[in-house]
Tab-separated table of C-alpha atoms in Angstrom:
chain	number	residue	atom	x	y	z
A	1	MET	CA	139.659	98.748	74.399
A	2	ARG	CA	139.211	101.893	76.473
A	3	THR	CA	140.989	102.356	79.761
A	4	ALA	CA	140.380	104.567	82.784
A	5	ALA	CA	143.087	106.901	81.441
A	6	ASP	CA	140.775	107.691	78.491
A	7	LEU	CA	137.814	108.861	80.606
A	8	ASN	CA	136.316	112.309	80.253
A	9	PHE	CA	135.610	114.483	83.260
A	10	GLY	CA	132.484	113.259	85.112
A	11	GLU	CA	132.145	110.063	83.075
A	12	ARG	CA	130.973	106.967	85.003
A	13	VAL	CA	131.939	103.496	83.825
A	14	VAL	CA	132.230	99.930	85.071
A	15	ILE	CA	135.639	98.234	85.320
A	16	GLN	CA	135.817	95.233	82.998
A	17	ASP	CA	139.262	93.924	83.887
A	18	ILE	CA	142.684	94.847	85.251
A	19	ASP	CA	145.753	94.153	83.103
A	20	SER	CA	147.537	91.507	85.171
A	21	ASN	CA	150.808	92.122	83.291
A	22	HIS	CA	151.051	95.701	84.559
A	23	PRO	CA	153.580	96.177	87.421
A	24	SER	CA	150.994	98.059	89.535
A	25	CYS	CA	148.239	95.477	89.068
A	26	ILE	CA	148.223	94.276	92.694
A	27	ARG	CA	148.285	97.822	94.086
A	28	ILE	CA	145.391	98.851	91.827
A	29	LEU	CA	143.321	95.904	93.046
A	30	GLU	CA	144.211	96.540	96.709
A	31	ILE	CA	143.023	100.158	96.643
A	32	GLY	CA	139.604	99.178	95.277
A	33	PHE	CA	139.744	99.142	91.490
A	34	THR	CA	138.192	95.707	91.004
A	35	PRO	CA	136.284	94.268	88.034
A	36	GLY	CA	132.567	95.093	88.200
A	37	GLN	CA	133.145	98.240	90.280
A	38	GLU	CA	131.728	101.551	89.026
A	39	ILE	CA	134.208	104.445	88.880
A	40	GLU	CA	133.898	108.111	87.973
A	41	LEU	CA	136.624	110.512	86.891
A	42	ILE	CA	136.363	113.399	89.348
A	43	ASN	CA	139.408	115.511	88.613
A	44	LYS	CA	142.581	115.809	86.561
A	45	SER	CA	145.693	117.692	87.533
A	46	PHE	CA	147.105	120.460	85.357
A	47	PHE	CA	149.043	118.071	83.082
A	48	ASN	CA	146.389	115.301	83.285
A	49	ASP	CA	148.523	113.276	85.682
A	50	PRO	CA	147.552	112.133	88.291
A	51	LEU	CA	143.843	111.423	87.800
A	52	ALA	CA	141.315	111.399	90.664
A	53	PHE	CA	138.534	108.796	90.645
A	54	SER	CA	135.533	108.174	92.861
A	55	VAL	CA	135.640	104.515	93.880
A	56	ARG	CA	133.232	103.091	96.475
A	57	GLY	CA	132.534	106.599	97.793
A	58	THR	CA	136.233	107.387	98.202
A	59	LEU	CA	138.368	109.777	96.157
A	60	ILE	CA	141.542	108.027	94.947
A	61	ALA	CA	144.264	109.624	92.810
A	62	ILE	CA	146.476	107.425	90.667
A	63	ARG	CA	149.021	108.041	87.917
A	64	LYS	CA	147.793	108.044	84.323
A	65	GLU	CA	150.076	105.089	83.584
A	66	GLU	CA	148.376	103.084	86.354
A	67	ALA	CA	144.932	104.119	85.064
A	68	SER	CA	145.895	102.720	81.661
A	69	CYS	CA	145.834	99.165	83.071
A	70	ILE	CA	142.158	99.517	84.146
A	71	GLN	CA	140.032	98.290	81.256
A	72	ILE	CA	136.514	99.755	81.168
A	73	SER	CA	133.260	99.139	79.321
C-alpha cells in the first residue's frame, strides 16, 4: 500500500487510514491528517525530509517517517 511518503510533487490523494501502531499516530491525527481527507504534496526539502502537505487549506510539514504511517488511495 502506498503512503504519503511515496507521493510525487503536486499529487493529490485521499487518506485511507493512519497506522495506529506508529508512535506519531496521535500527533498526525491531531494536526489534521484524518481518514477521508484530501492531501497534496506541496514541497520537499533538499534531502526529501521533511515533506510539506496541503491539508484543509493549511501547509503542514512533517518528517518522512511520519508521512510513512499515512496510508493513501
